Structures are given as structure tokens and as C-alpha cells.
XYZ file of C-alpha atoms in Angstrom:
655
model
C 51.310 -17.354 -25.178
C 48.165 -19.402 -25.722
C 46.911 -18.597 -22.220
C 47.485 -14.873 -22.837
C 45.468 -15.047 -26.060
C 42.619 -16.823 -24.285
C 42.638 -14.182 -21.546
C 42.581 -11.368 -24.111
C 39.667 -12.990 -25.961
C 37.736 -13.457 -22.710
C 38.269 -9.805 -21.756
C 37.211 -8.658 -25.217
C 34.067 -10.786 -25.046
C 33.266 -9.454 -21.584
C 33.714 -5.898 -22.825
C 31.367 -6.469 -25.759
C 28.830 -8.165 -23.470
C 28.982 -5.317 -20.946
C 28.529 -2.749 -23.696
C 25.478 -4.567 -25.030
C 23.959 -4.726 -21.528
C 24.233 -0.964 -21.139
C 23.117 -0.025 -24.644
C 19.624 1.452 -24.668
C 17.345 3.680 -26.688
C 17.041 6.183 -23.860
C 18.524 6.806 -20.437
C 17.157 8.376 -17.292
C 19.221 9.953 -14.502
C 18.760 12.357 -11.564
C 21.703 14.216 -13.151
C 19.860 14.516 -16.449
C 17.619 17.108 -18.063
C 14.318 16.753 -19.867
C 15.663 19.266 -22.410
C 18.339 16.798 -23.545
C 18.072 13.975 -26.078
C 18.081 11.205 -23.482
C 20.317 9.078 -25.696
C 23.477 9.361 -23.574
C 23.977 7.358 -20.393
C 25.719 10.301 -18.673
C 25.932 14.058 -19.280
C 28.608 14.982 -21.819
C 31.636 17.036 -20.826
C 30.014 20.351 -21.785
C 26.654 19.414 -20.221
C 24.856 20.108 -23.461
C 23.378 16.622 -23.794
C 22.768 13.540 -21.717
C 20.007 11.463 -20.125
C 16.479 12.550 -19.327
C 15.571 13.574 -15.778
C 11.983 12.294 -15.489
C 10.089 9.106 -16.215
C 7.358 11.116 -17.944
C 9.846 12.560 -20.439
C 11.263 9.115 -21.185
C 7.729 7.773 -21.721
C 6.946 10.580 -24.168
C 10.202 10.003 -26.062
C 9.329 6.317 -26.437
C 5.972 7.297 -27.932
C 7.766 9.355 -30.577
C 10.376 6.663 -31.257
C 7.689 4.054 -31.908
C 6.629 6.022 -34.981
C 9.943 5.249 -36.681
C 11.236 2.113 -34.954
C 9.865 -1.403 -34.827
C 11.052 -3.983 -32.324
C 11.903 -3.810 -28.640
C 12.610 -0.485 -26.932
C 14.734 -0.170 -23.788
C 14.988 2.690 -21.298
C 17.757 2.293 -18.702
C 17.347 4.103 -15.395
C 20.478 5.223 -13.541
C 21.022 5.172 -9.760
C 19.620 7.898 -7.570
C 16.297 9.093 -6.213
C 13.502 10.274 -8.497
C 10.991 12.409 -6.609
C 7.417 11.942 -7.787
C 4.669 14.482 -7.199
C 2.143 13.028 -9.658
C 1.233 9.497 -10.699
C 2.985 8.522 -13.938
C 0.347 7.047 -16.259
C 1.095 4.733 -19.190
C -1.753 4.317 -21.673
C -2.571 2.597 -24.940
C 0.012 4.681 -26.789
C 2.747 3.226 -24.595
C 2.195 -0.437 -25.493
C 4.838 -2.508 -27.178
C 3.849 -2.997 -30.811
C 3.035 -6.530 -31.969
C 5.308 -8.933 -30.107
C 7.749 -6.185 -29.134
C 8.264 -5.028 -25.554
C 8.915 -1.591 -24.099
C 11.099 -2.007 -21.010
C 11.995 0.439 -18.245
C 14.863 -1.177 -16.348
C 17.549 -0.369 -13.829
C 20.930 0.304 -15.396
C 23.044 -2.839 -14.756
C 24.491 -2.829 -11.255
C 22.605 0.299 -10.185
C 19.626 1.025 -7.913
C 17.193 3.693 -9.076
C 14.641 4.710 -6.423
C 11.242 6.288 -7.035
C 9.915 8.107 -3.971
C 7.044 10.465 -3.256
C 8.618 11.559 0.012
C 8.994 15.265 0.628
C 11.491 16.190 3.322
C 10.081 18.157 6.228
C 12.477 20.939 7.141
C 12.647 23.664 9.746
C 12.440 21.442 12.807
C 12.681 23.254 16.139
C 12.786 21.761 19.592
C 9.647 22.687 21.522
C 10.666 25.094 24.276
C 8.914 25.055 27.614
C 6.041 22.738 28.431
C 3.684 21.643 25.675
C 0.103 21.441 27.042
C -1.353 17.941 26.842
C 1.974 16.245 26.121
C 2.760 13.317 28.474
C 5.400 14.006 31.088
C 7.867 11.477 29.650
C 7.888 13.353 26.316
C 8.347 16.872 27.688
C 11.598 18.387 26.441
C 12.083 15.684 23.795
C 9.607 16.747 21.112
C 10.379 18.799 18.008
C 7.911 20.581 15.737
C 7.848 21.903 12.179
C 5.438 23.978 10.140
C 3.732 21.956 7.399
C 0.929 22.339 4.889
C -1.646 19.788 3.859
C -2.373 16.392 5.369
C -0.291 13.222 5.483
C -1.054 9.932 7.198
C 2.411 8.366 7.346
C 5.942 9.603 8.009
C 9.329 8.014 7.320
C 12.915 8.342 8.455
C 15.963 6.321 7.404
C 14.765 3.378 9.521
C 11.364 3.234 7.826
C 7.834 4.117 8.877
C 7.494 6.200 12.028
C 4.653 5.103 14.336
C 1.845 7.560 14.903
C 0.964 8.373 18.528
C -1.552 5.773 19.733
C -3.573 5.295 22.914
C -3.974 2.159 24.963
C -6.758 -0.182 23.840
C -10.249 0.433 25.154
C -13.453 -1.525 24.575
C -16.464 0.559 23.520
C -20.049 -0.314 22.748
C -21.878 0.729 19.628
C -22.628 0.036 15.993
C -20.719 0.278 12.716
C -21.025 4.090 12.712
C -21.573 5.002 16.353
C -19.049 4.439 19.096
C -20.120 4.578 22.759
C -16.909 5.068 24.668
C -15.897 4.829 28.331
C -15.555 8.142 30.132
C -12.361 9.998 29.301
C -11.285 7.823 26.367
C -12.247 10.352 23.668
C -12.375 14.140 23.634
C -13.912 16.730 21.375
C -10.493 17.822 20.165
C -10.333 21.186 18.319
C -8.873 19.289 15.345
C -11.128 16.241 15.691
C -11.019 15.688 11.915
C -7.313 14.800 12.281
C -8.060 12.065 14.816
C -8.529 8.472 13.674
C -9.790 5.350 15.412
C -8.128 1.993 14.829
C -10.982 -0.484 15.190
C -11.031 -4.194 15.827
C -14.769 -4.815 15.454
C -16.847 -7.784 16.524
C -14.995 -10.168 14.197
C -11.474 -11.478 14.654
C -10.512 -11.392 10.991
C -10.610 -7.720 10.032
C -9.988 -4.162 11.250
C -10.520 -0.569 10.141
C -8.842 2.813 10.423
C -11.609 5.422 10.521
C -11.578 9.231 10.869
C -13.708 10.812 13.565
C -16.245 13.497 12.659
C -17.751 14.214 16.058
C -17.300 13.480 19.754
C -19.955 14.205 22.396
C -18.022 13.916 25.645
C -21.079 14.379 27.852
C -23.101 11.641 26.135
C -20.067 9.441 25.573
C -20.881 9.025 21.878
C -18.609 9.499 18.855
C -19.255 9.092 15.147
C -16.895 8.083 12.353
C -16.900 9.511 8.835
C -17.054 6.032 7.274
C -18.803 2.954 8.728
C -16.729 0.146 10.173
C -17.065 -3.263 8.540
C -18.843 -4.587 11.636
C -19.970 -3.202 14.977
C -17.311 -1.240 16.882
C -17.487 -3.233 20.080
C -16.279 -6.397 21.780
C -12.557 -6.486 20.848
C -11.223 -2.958 21.102
C -10.241 0.413 19.669
C -7.239 2.723 19.777
C -7.083 6.495 19.311
C -4.374 7.782 16.958
C -2.886 11.184 16.213
C -3.536 13.053 19.470
C -0.875 14.873 21.435
C -1.897 13.244 24.727
C -0.648 9.882 23.415
C 2.748 11.010 22.110
C 4.715 9.137 24.762
C 7.341 7.057 22.937
C 10.433 7.725 20.862
C 9.649 7.804 17.145
C 5.998 8.804 17.565
C 4.451 11.810 15.866
C 1.223 13.835 15.663
C -0.109 16.076 12.881
C -2.387 19.040 13.631
C -3.655 20.472 10.344
C -5.466 23.362 12.052
C -2.184 24.564 13.515
C -0.223 23.529 10.421
C 2.273 21.726 12.654
C 3.749 18.268 13.016
C 5.167 17.119 16.355
C 7.819 14.384 16.574
C 9.833 12.666 19.288
C 12.768 11.729 17.014
C 14.438 8.370 16.970
C 18.137 8.270 17.776
C 19.339 8.825 14.218
C 19.320 12.356 12.825
C 17.935 11.326 9.466
C 15.657 13.336 7.180
C 11.940 12.947 7.878
C 9.852 12.386 4.765
C 6.122 12.968 4.243
C 4.647 11.056 1.269
C 2.702 12.793 -1.487
C 1.356 9.848 -3.508
C -0.310 6.489 -2.967
C -0.006 5.357 -6.583
C 3.351 5.906 -8.323
C 2.817 4.173 -11.679
C -0.478 3.269 -13.327
C -0.650 1.313 -16.566
C -4.189 1.859 -17.794
C -5.982 0.674 -20.876
C -9.350 1.755 -22.182
C -11.648 0.321 -19.530
C -15.401 0.075 -20.101
C -16.584 -0.811 -16.606
C -20.201 -1.515 -17.544
C -19.552 -2.888 -21.005
C -18.391 -6.343 -22.125
C -14.963 -5.429 -23.550
C -11.883 -3.397 -22.671
C -8.857 -2.417 -24.761
C -5.718 -3.311 -22.783
C -2.214 -1.873 -22.713
C 0.200 -4.598 -23.840
C 3.847 -5.542 -23.556
C 5.221 -3.107 -20.982
C 7.963 -4.224 -18.592
C 9.318 -2.622 -15.403
C 12.496 -4.268 -14.117
C 14.832 -3.677 -11.193
C 13.223 -0.462 -9.937
C 12.745 0.519 -6.288
C 9.597 2.206 -4.959
C 9.283 3.649 -1.461
C 7.675 6.349 0.666
C 4.109 5.932 -0.565
C 1.081 7.222 1.334
C -1.641 5.233 3.118
C -5.030 4.932 1.454
C -8.313 5.666 3.234
C -11.818 4.321 2.825
C -14.443 6.415 1.034
C -18.231 6.259 1.031
C -18.265 4.877 -2.536
C -15.763 2.037 -2.038
C -16.790 -1.496 -2.989
C -15.192 -3.979 -0.626
C -13.963 -7.498 -1.190
C -14.667 -10.191 1.403
C -14.629 -8.658 4.900
C -13.252 -5.421 3.372
C -9.795 -7.007 3.192
C -9.296 -4.756 0.170
C -11.405 -2.766 -2.271
C -12.423 -3.420 -5.857
C -10.744 -1.142 -8.412
C -9.065 1.209 -5.938
C -5.886 3.232 -6.427
C -4.090 1.856 -3.369
C -0.873 0.275 -4.656
C 2.489 1.715 -5.679
C 2.286 0.105 -9.131
C -1.111 -0.628 -10.628
C -2.056 -2.449 -13.807
C -5.628 -1.559 -14.843
C -6.610 -2.946 -18.210
C -3.433 -4.771 -19.258
C -2.135 -7.858 -21.031
C 1.386 -9.309 -21.176
C 2.844 -6.677 -18.876
C 5.701 -7.528 -16.522
C 6.830 -6.281 -13.109
C 10.027 -8.081 -12.195
C 13.013 -7.813 -9.860
C 11.603 -4.630 -8.314
C 11.783 -3.599 -4.663
C 8.750 -2.187 -2.848
C 9.241 -0.950 0.704
C 8.376 1.522 3.459
C 4.994 2.625 2.157
C 1.515 2.971 3.620
C -0.601 1.007 1.136
C -0.057 -2.027 -1.124
C 2.763 -2.872 -3.524
C 1.215 -4.218 -6.763
C -2.327 -4.763 -7.961
C -3.809 -5.951 -11.260
C -7.342 -4.583 -11.640
C -10.335 -5.424 -13.811
C -8.995 -6.548 -17.212
C -5.667 -8.239 -16.489
C -4.519 -11.188 -18.578
C -1.196 -13.000 -18.896
C 0.704 -10.456 -16.817
C 3.801 -11.517 -14.872
C 4.828 -10.368 -11.393
C 8.070 -12.135 -10.553
C 11.266 -11.889 -8.573
C 10.149 -8.863 -6.576
C 11.018 -8.017 -2.985
C 8.058 -6.540 -1.085
C 8.560 -5.489 2.528
C 7.320 -3.155 5.248
C 4.104 -2.110 3.551
C 1.041 -0.691 5.270
C -1.230 -2.770 3.037
C -0.775 -6.036 1.172
C 1.760 -7.446 -1.256
C 0.156 -8.475 -4.559
C -3.538 -8.332 -5.495
C -5.256 -9.701 -8.589
C -8.782 -8.258 -8.539
C -11.122 -8.688 -11.479
C -14.610 -7.363 -12.027
C -17.279 -8.102 -9.448
C -19.562 -11.118 -9.951
C -21.155 -11.047 -13.383
C -20.460 -12.365 -16.867
C -17.322 -10.289 -17.516
C -14.392 -12.608 -16.777
C -11.167 -10.950 -17.949
C -8.725 -11.168 -15.027
C -6.938 -14.462 -15.641
C -3.857 -16.416 -16.711
C -1.431 -14.229 -14.768
C 1.806 -15.454 -13.201
C 2.899 -14.530 -9.657
C 6.273 -16.192 -9.285
C 9.280 -16.193 -6.974
C 8.425 -13.071 -4.964
C 9.686 -12.440 -1.427
C 6.891 -10.793 0.580
C 7.290 -10.015 4.263
C 6.347 -7.532 6.979
C 3.367 -6.284 5.009
C 0.009 -5.356 6.642
C 1.775 -2.944 9.013
C -1.239 -0.567 9.076
C -4.118 -2.568 7.613
C -3.519 -5.745 9.606
C -5.893 -7.892 7.541
C -3.956 -7.389 4.282
C -2.490 -10.686 2.979
C 0.784 -11.295 1.204
C -1.002 -12.428 -1.972
C -4.723 -11.966 -2.681
C -6.733 -13.343 -5.616
C -10.295 -12.031 -5.938
C -12.499 -12.722 -8.952
C -9.412 -13.850 -10.864
C -8.867 -17.289 -12.395
C -6.514 -19.620 -14.250
C -3.508 -17.969 -12.609
C -0.316 -19.644 -11.439
C 0.985 -18.527 -8.048
C 4.248 -20.360 -7.454
C 7.541 -20.340 -5.563
C 6.711 -17.278 -3.472
C 7.977 -16.729 0.069
C 5.506 -15.020 2.415
C 6.250 -14.382 6.062
C 5.609 -12.037 8.971
C 2.168 -10.753 8.083
C -0.476 -9.745 10.591
C -3.193 -11.932 9.061
C -3.373 -14.635 6.397
C -0.479 -15.381 4.085
C -2.574 -15.961 0.956
C -6.287 -15.470 0.250
C -8.149 -16.993 -2.703
C -11.606 -15.445 -2.630
C -14.801 -14.582 -4.448
C -18.279 -14.116 -3.016
C -20.690 -16.365 -1.129
C -24.351 -16.665 -2.189
C -25.862 -14.737 0.731
C -24.333 -11.490 -0.584
C -26.248 -11.786 -3.867
C -28.986 -9.462 -2.715
C -29.548 -5.997 -4.117
C -28.269 -3.832 -1.302
C -25.743 -1.037 -1.125
C -23.493 -2.689 1.427
C -19.777 -1.926 1.029
C -18.578 -5.467 1.737
C -18.980 -7.615 -1.391
C -22.534 -6.694 -2.478
C -21.689 -3.306 -3.982
C -19.384 -4.908 -6.582
C -22.024 -7.226 -8.095
C -22.797 -6.509 -11.762
C -26.578 -6.679 -11.562
C -26.992 -5.377 -15.116
C -25.388 -8.657 -16.287
C -26.891 -11.039 -13.739
C -30.453 -9.789 -13.608
C -32.576 -10.561 -10.581
C -31.237 -13.185 -8.175
C -33.482 -15.682 -6.377
C -34.720 -14.683 -2.931
C -32.395 -17.214 -1.291
C -29.653 -17.835 -3.872
C -27.756 -21.119 -3.797
C -24.201 -21.854 -4.843
C -25.452 -23.263 -8.132
C -27.349 -20.024 -8.796
C -24.261 -17.826 -8.428
C -21.421 -20.116 -9.481
C -21.344 -18.934 -13.139
C -20.416 -15.471 -11.864
C -17.583 -16.575 -9.552
C -14.370 -16.231 -11.564
C -11.745 -17.266 -8.993
C -11.480 -20.718 -10.544
C -8.841 -23.110 -11.890
C -5.967 -21.377 -10.127
C -2.762 -23.299 -9.447
C -1.185 -22.396 -6.098
C 2.048 -24.365 -5.838
C 5.446 -24.573 -4.169
C 5.014 -21.504 -1.972
C 6.486 -21.176 1.521
C 4.466 -19.356 4.172
C 5.541 -18.885 7.774
C 5.074 -16.619 10.788
C 1.871 -15.124 9.459
C -1.121 -14.375 11.732
C 0.945 -12.093 13.966
C -1.996 -10.036 15.291
C -5.478 -10.976 14.060
C -7.337 -14.247 14.549
C -9.406 -16.796 12.618
C -7.060 -16.691 9.642
C -4.870 -19.070 7.713
C -1.706 -19.766 5.798
C -3.790 -20.294 2.639
C -7.522 -19.532 2.648
C -10.113 -20.397 -0.030
C -13.706 -19.138 0.034
C -16.487 -18.131 -2.332
C -14.590 -19.247 -5.439
C -15.469 -21.231 -8.501
C -14.296 -24.845 -8.984
C -10.943 -26.275 -9.972
C -8.506 -24.495 -7.671
C -5.466 -26.666 -6.888
C -3.294 -26.050 -3.815
C -0.203 -28.254 -4.086
C 3.362 -28.581 -2.907
C 3.223 -25.666 -0.452
C 5.160 -25.543 2.828
C 3.300 -23.737 5.618
C 4.871 -23.583 9.038
C 5.036 -21.695 12.321
C 1.671 -19.952 12.298
C 1.767 -18.113 15.579
C -1.462 -16.148 16.125
C -2.026 -15.065 19.729
C -5.691 -15.969 19.123
C -6.944 -19.514 18.563
C -8.938 -20.531 15.516
C -6.371 -20.328 12.735
C -5.503 -23.116 10.295
C -2.578 -23.858 8.042
C -5.052 -24.207 5.154
C -8.800 -23.780 5.057
C -11.865 -23.926 2.843
C -14.727 -21.766 4.038
C -18.148 -20.376 3.224
C -19.593 -22.922 0.791
C -16.311 -23.492 -1.046
C -16.383 -26.649 -3.180
C -14.258 -28.594 -5.675
C -10.827 -27.641 -4.345
C -7.844 -30.021 -4.257
C -5.095 -29.857 -1.621
C -2.245 -32.203 -2.460
C 1.438 -32.621 -1.650
C 1.490 -29.868 0.983
C 3.474 -29.870 4.239
C 2.013 -28.178 7.321
C 4.316 -27.928 10.340
C 3.892 -26.299 13.737
C 0.699 -24.444 12.908
C -1.132 -23.298 16.016
C -4.707 -24.551 16.599
C -5.490 -26.466 13.383
C -3.716 -28.036 10.436
C -6.477 -27.949 7.823
C -10.142 -27.037 8.062
C -12.386 -28.591 5.405
C -15.973 -28.017 4.382
C -18.109 -29.772 1.788
C -16.651 -31.832 -1.070
C -13.053 -30.585 -1.107
C -10.214 -33.114 -1.331
C -7.169 -33.456 0.917
C -4.694 -36.016 -0.456
C -0.974 -36.877 -0.159
C -0.204 -34.193 2.433
C 1.838 -34.153 5.646
C 0.681 -32.418 8.828
C 3.125 -32.446 11.717
C 3.126 -31.048 15.255
C 0.035 -28.866 15.280
C 0.463 -26.645 18.326
C -1.983 -26.580 21.234
C -4.353 -25.212 22.337
C -6.701 -27.269 20.212
C -3.957 -29.141 18.386
C -6.409 -30.361 15.732
C -4.923 -31.852 12.568
C -7.990 -32.286 10.344
C -11.120 -30.348 11.255
C -14.319 -30.834 9.268
C -17.085 -28.355 9.993
C -19.719 -28.238 7.241
C -21.389 -30.969 5.247
C -22.487 -32.797 3.343
C -19.022 -34.298 2.878
C -20.098 -36.417 -0.085
C -17.312 -36.257 -2.659
C -14.746 -35.063 -0.123
C -11.586 -37.089 0.437
C -8.940 -37.623 3.093
C -6.476 -40.032 1.497
C -2.797 -40.991 1.669
C -1.964 -38.293 4.206
C 0.534 -38.486 7.059
C -0.518 -37.036 10.413
C 2.408 -36.904 12.841
C 2.660 -35.564 16.369
C 5.591 -35.577 18.745
C 3.296 -33.992 21.328
C 0.814 -35.808 23.584
C -1.838 -33.102 23.229
C -3.186 -33.798 19.751
C -6.512 -34.473 18.044
C -6.037 -35.995 14.625
C -9.665 -35.632 13.474
C -12.371 -33.297 14.754
C -15.967 -33.221 13.599
C -18.945 -31.260 14.982
C -20.524 -32.700 18.088
C -24.113 -33.833 18.247
C -26.091 -30.931 19.644
C -29.234 -28.908 19.276
C -28.554 -28.005 15.675
C -28.395 -24.370 14.653
C -25.259 -23.384 16.527
C -21.733 -22.635 15.399
C -21.135 -23.596 11.793
C -24.697 -24.938 11.615
C -26.319 -21.620 12.485
C -27.532 -21.007 8.912
C -29.072 -24.440 8.605
C -25.956 -26.110 7.261
C -25.548 -29.858 7.355
C -23.200 -31.182 10.022
C -19.956 -32.644 8.654
C -19.348 -36.358 9.253
C -16.211 -38.391 8.515
C -18.328 -41.377 7.516
C -19.485 -39.426 4.467
C -15.914 -38.781 3.254
C -13.712 -41.050 1.186
C -11.080 -41.487 3.900
C -8.429 -44.203 3.581
C -4.706 -45.033 3.358
C -3.718 -42.413 5.952
C -1.078 -42.692 8.685
C -1.788 -41.244 12.142
C 1.233 -41.381 14.436
C 1.656 -39.845 17.878
C 5.196 -40.376 19.113
C 4.352 -39.299 22.664
C 1.255 -41.517 22.941
C 1.276 -44.603 20.722
C -2.341 -45.394 21.645
C -3.391 -42.473 19.447
C -1.591 -43.900 16.408
C -3.361 -45.671 13.575
C -2.881 -46.418 9.914
């Protein structure tokens, strides 16, 4: 009898608990109607009342409710797909009042999906031979009539690859491409054709639309300049029928109003995205002024976002370092722009052409946690404050416990997590893997960009009206007050299998920042770039006053850590750095006064290892010394209490 009573009480408690979990102020459902009250979780029997149908209607209802209700407000979102055709904007009127929070959350146990995908219908198999189509694709391609332009396509398996040529190596500049004979044509729809560019540098790439091709002269021009000269490494042509030669590939011809597709095996719907940005939370931003008014206390929990469009560069964009991303650009599925104490948690971002989450300009004490970010064309999470100046309002955010993988599918240089002009943040317990460049970038701006020029990369973002005139040859001390990526804590993250395509990158990279950044307790392993020159961790470009401690670096190809100037490397473990190079600690720029290499363990089970590498004695202005830098020397570091152990060759061991 007693056991039965206990069981009954447990069931009653569970019932009450379940009811409280599903009790909300408003509900949202694909089966709902914006003409209803939104206060019922499901339509009633007579279908005269029930949940809302759109996020915009729920937002507007919350605005009205706030006039009569104090305290937290909850909107529960039921399972199903919500098709978006316009960005949903939350403004100052949508903030939680006082300490209260307005939450938009998945109904317990359900998976609501927000998508901008529009299904393409009316597919017909191309009859007869299609001129220009490769022989292997003849008889396998379908076409459909479409309107407008789209840059990505999706089926049930994810993003469909656009038709792409083999790599070719041109000559030229950042705007002019001198191509080998036959590699480019003056296509009738040349404005649909894009060039994927790996310019003169290993660490970036561009996707640029063509505007003209002179076949006779062998010269083509792009609508937007590349970051660097379009030569040396290679280019690919995309979106031309002549290159549609593999299953899953597609081509769009906007002049014909047709899309061509060699379908994958599954007969799933094919979706064309309509939006880059799904949700924007935007305060009152005064870009030139000293103060903004932020949106506060909004939370998005357990929502799924997919089928977003790819962003493109414009002539007015202001680039971050190496154009890895842009300042204040609408290129993420969810964007916080002028916010405080807002939360994005337990959400799923996938199969989209741009980034997942970004916090722009004024962004303080926001939390991005427990999210799953995968298969994105751009990056995972970006905190990007104002450009260098006196306005320092992107800080004290938390990026915690996110799983980020297979991002940078289109823009290969996009990292898993990127901090730019953002300080005092905690980035902890995140898993980042399978990216095409660096896992995490902590960045600002180096002094040589502090010149008044209209260059897209870095310089265009500088707030000259706050700084005034910079010296002719600015030093780090001249510009340091304007570098706001400072005092960040990067801890307990795991990063592996990054650097899948590009070169000269890192697990964690720090450059052009202010002082006080701490990189501790991270596990970085299996960096596998096909190009040498990467490091597990690295300071670069005049970076100073950074502490690396308690990290483990294992099986990183080329180099374990690369240090410059007075940064400290203490209490770390580096094991089995993979050849070629096989360098454990590489120092490349001095003076090293104030730098440390203490209480570290360097372990190799391989005979091909170099525990310490410093610049050779040469003619001077070469390599890292080309701008007159001082050569790095171990004798200038505080280096002691380290263990160097080579299992395969004991003569290399030391303590």
C-alpha cells in the first residue's frame, strides 16, 4: 500500500512538473493562425482559437502583454517548419523589463525549424543534348524555371555543390585576372559566373563575381577586388554549364531564368534560400557617437535555423584582418546588434551559406551557449565590436559549451570562433573541429594599418574622428589604447582537425590585440593542413602580453607553438608534432625580453623533431625580419624548468 501511494505521488508530481514546463504566455505553431489569441498550445476542436502561426505575430503580442504584465514572459514554439521570407527584427520595445526576461523557446521535447528555403518545383529532365554540357552529364540533368538569383541550393542531404572547374593559376592584380587561354569565356550570362580565388597568401580566399572577360586579350575583371593579388596559388570558375560534370552539381542562368541540376540519388525537395539573416536583435545604434541604447534580456532557446543564403562582398565593406570577416555585416543567421544580457542557447544552426551567430558593435554580457553549429558556409560565432577608436562596448560576453564543426564550407578562412575588437569575454568548453582554416581567432589590428586610406582590409574600420591623426609610422604604443581585444579568457576548449584546406593557420591564433589575454587549459590536436606553416597556437604581428598556460598540444603538423615578443608559455605539454618541420617551440620575432618558456613538457616519440627553433643568422631583412624587426633569441627569454624528451632519440632529450 505504501509503495502504491509513493508511486501515485511521484506520478502526480511529474504531471504537475510537466504542466508547468509547457505553460506559457503564448504559443507558436505551423498549425496556428495569426488571427487567434496565441494562448492555446494547440488549435481547439472547432478551430476558432489556438497558437499563432508566425514569430512576428508572437513578438507583437509580447509587446502588448508587457503593458499589463511584469515579470518573465515565455513563448513556446511547437514542432514544424516556419518559412521565413523577411528578417524578423526585435527592437528596444521587445526587451525584458528590469530583470525580467522574454524567452522564445522550443516546446519541451519538440524541434521547431526556421528556414528561408523555397522549394523549386516543376523539374523536367533535359531532353536531347544540352550544348556545352560535359558528355558524362548528358541525359542526367534536370532543369526548372526560376526567378531571381540564389547562390546556394539544398536537398535533404544538405548543401548542393555548385559546378566548379579545375584549378588554374592566373597572373594579375587584385582586380584584374590574366588567365591562360581557354580557362575563361565571355559567357552571355557572365554576371552569373563567380571566381573562387586563392590569392598570393595562404591564409585567405575570396569568391568574386565576374563583370567582364576579354577572351582575345586573356584578361578578366571582377566586380569586387580580391584581398590580395589573384595569382600564384590558383582560381576556380563556378556556375558555368561546361563544368557541370558530377552528381549533385548545379548551375543557375538568370538570363534564361533556369536552374540546371544533376540530382543526387535521393528524390528530395530542392530548396533555394531567400534570406541570409533570419533574426536580428537591434538596439538604437549610434555608429559615430559615443553611446548606444541596447536591447536587453531576450532569450532564444532550442530553436533550429537552416537553409540560409551566402553573403557576398560589397564595395563598401570594412574587412577584419585579412578579410576573414567584415565589420558590422548582416551575414549570420542570428545577429545581435546593440544588445546586453541576451541569450542564444541550445539552438541548432546548419546547412546555410553564411555564419551562424554574430554579436556586433555594442554587445555586453550576452551568452551564447550549448549550441550545435554545423555545415555552414561561413563561420560559427563572431564577436565584433567597433573598429579601433575610443568606443569600447563589445565585452564581457560568454561563449560556452558550443559544438562547432564543418563550418567554412564556402568561405574557407572562416574560423569556428572569432573575437575582433572585443574584450573581457570568456570563451570556454567549446568543441571546434573540421574547419578549413583556424579553429579560433583572437584579433584586432596591427599598427601599420593605422594610415588614412580606404583599404577594405582593416583600415576602413578605424574611427579616425575619435583617434585624430596618427603618427607617420605608428608604433604599438601609439595604437594600443584603441585595441579592445584585451583581457579575454580562452579556456578548456578542444580543437581538432582544423586547417583542412588553407595554410599558415592555427588552432588558436592571437594578433593585433590589447594586453591581458589568457589562453589556458585548451586541448588542440590533429591539425592536418596539407600545407606546412601551421601551429597549434600562435602569437603574430606585434602581439604582446599574452599568457599560454596549462594547454595540451598533440599531433599538430609543422609547429606546436609560435611565439613573438614578450608573450609567456608556461606549464604546457606539446607532444608528437608531426613532420615536416616537426618544430615544438618556434620563436620568430624579438626582442624576447619579458617572454617566458617555463615548466613545459616537450615530448616526441618520433626521431624527426626540433624542440626549439629560432631565426638563423643571415643578412637581416628577410622573412620575419623584413620590416626591420629584431631577431628572436632564446637567450633573451626566461626559459627554465622544462623537460625535453625524445623517446626515439635520447640524445635529443634534456631537462
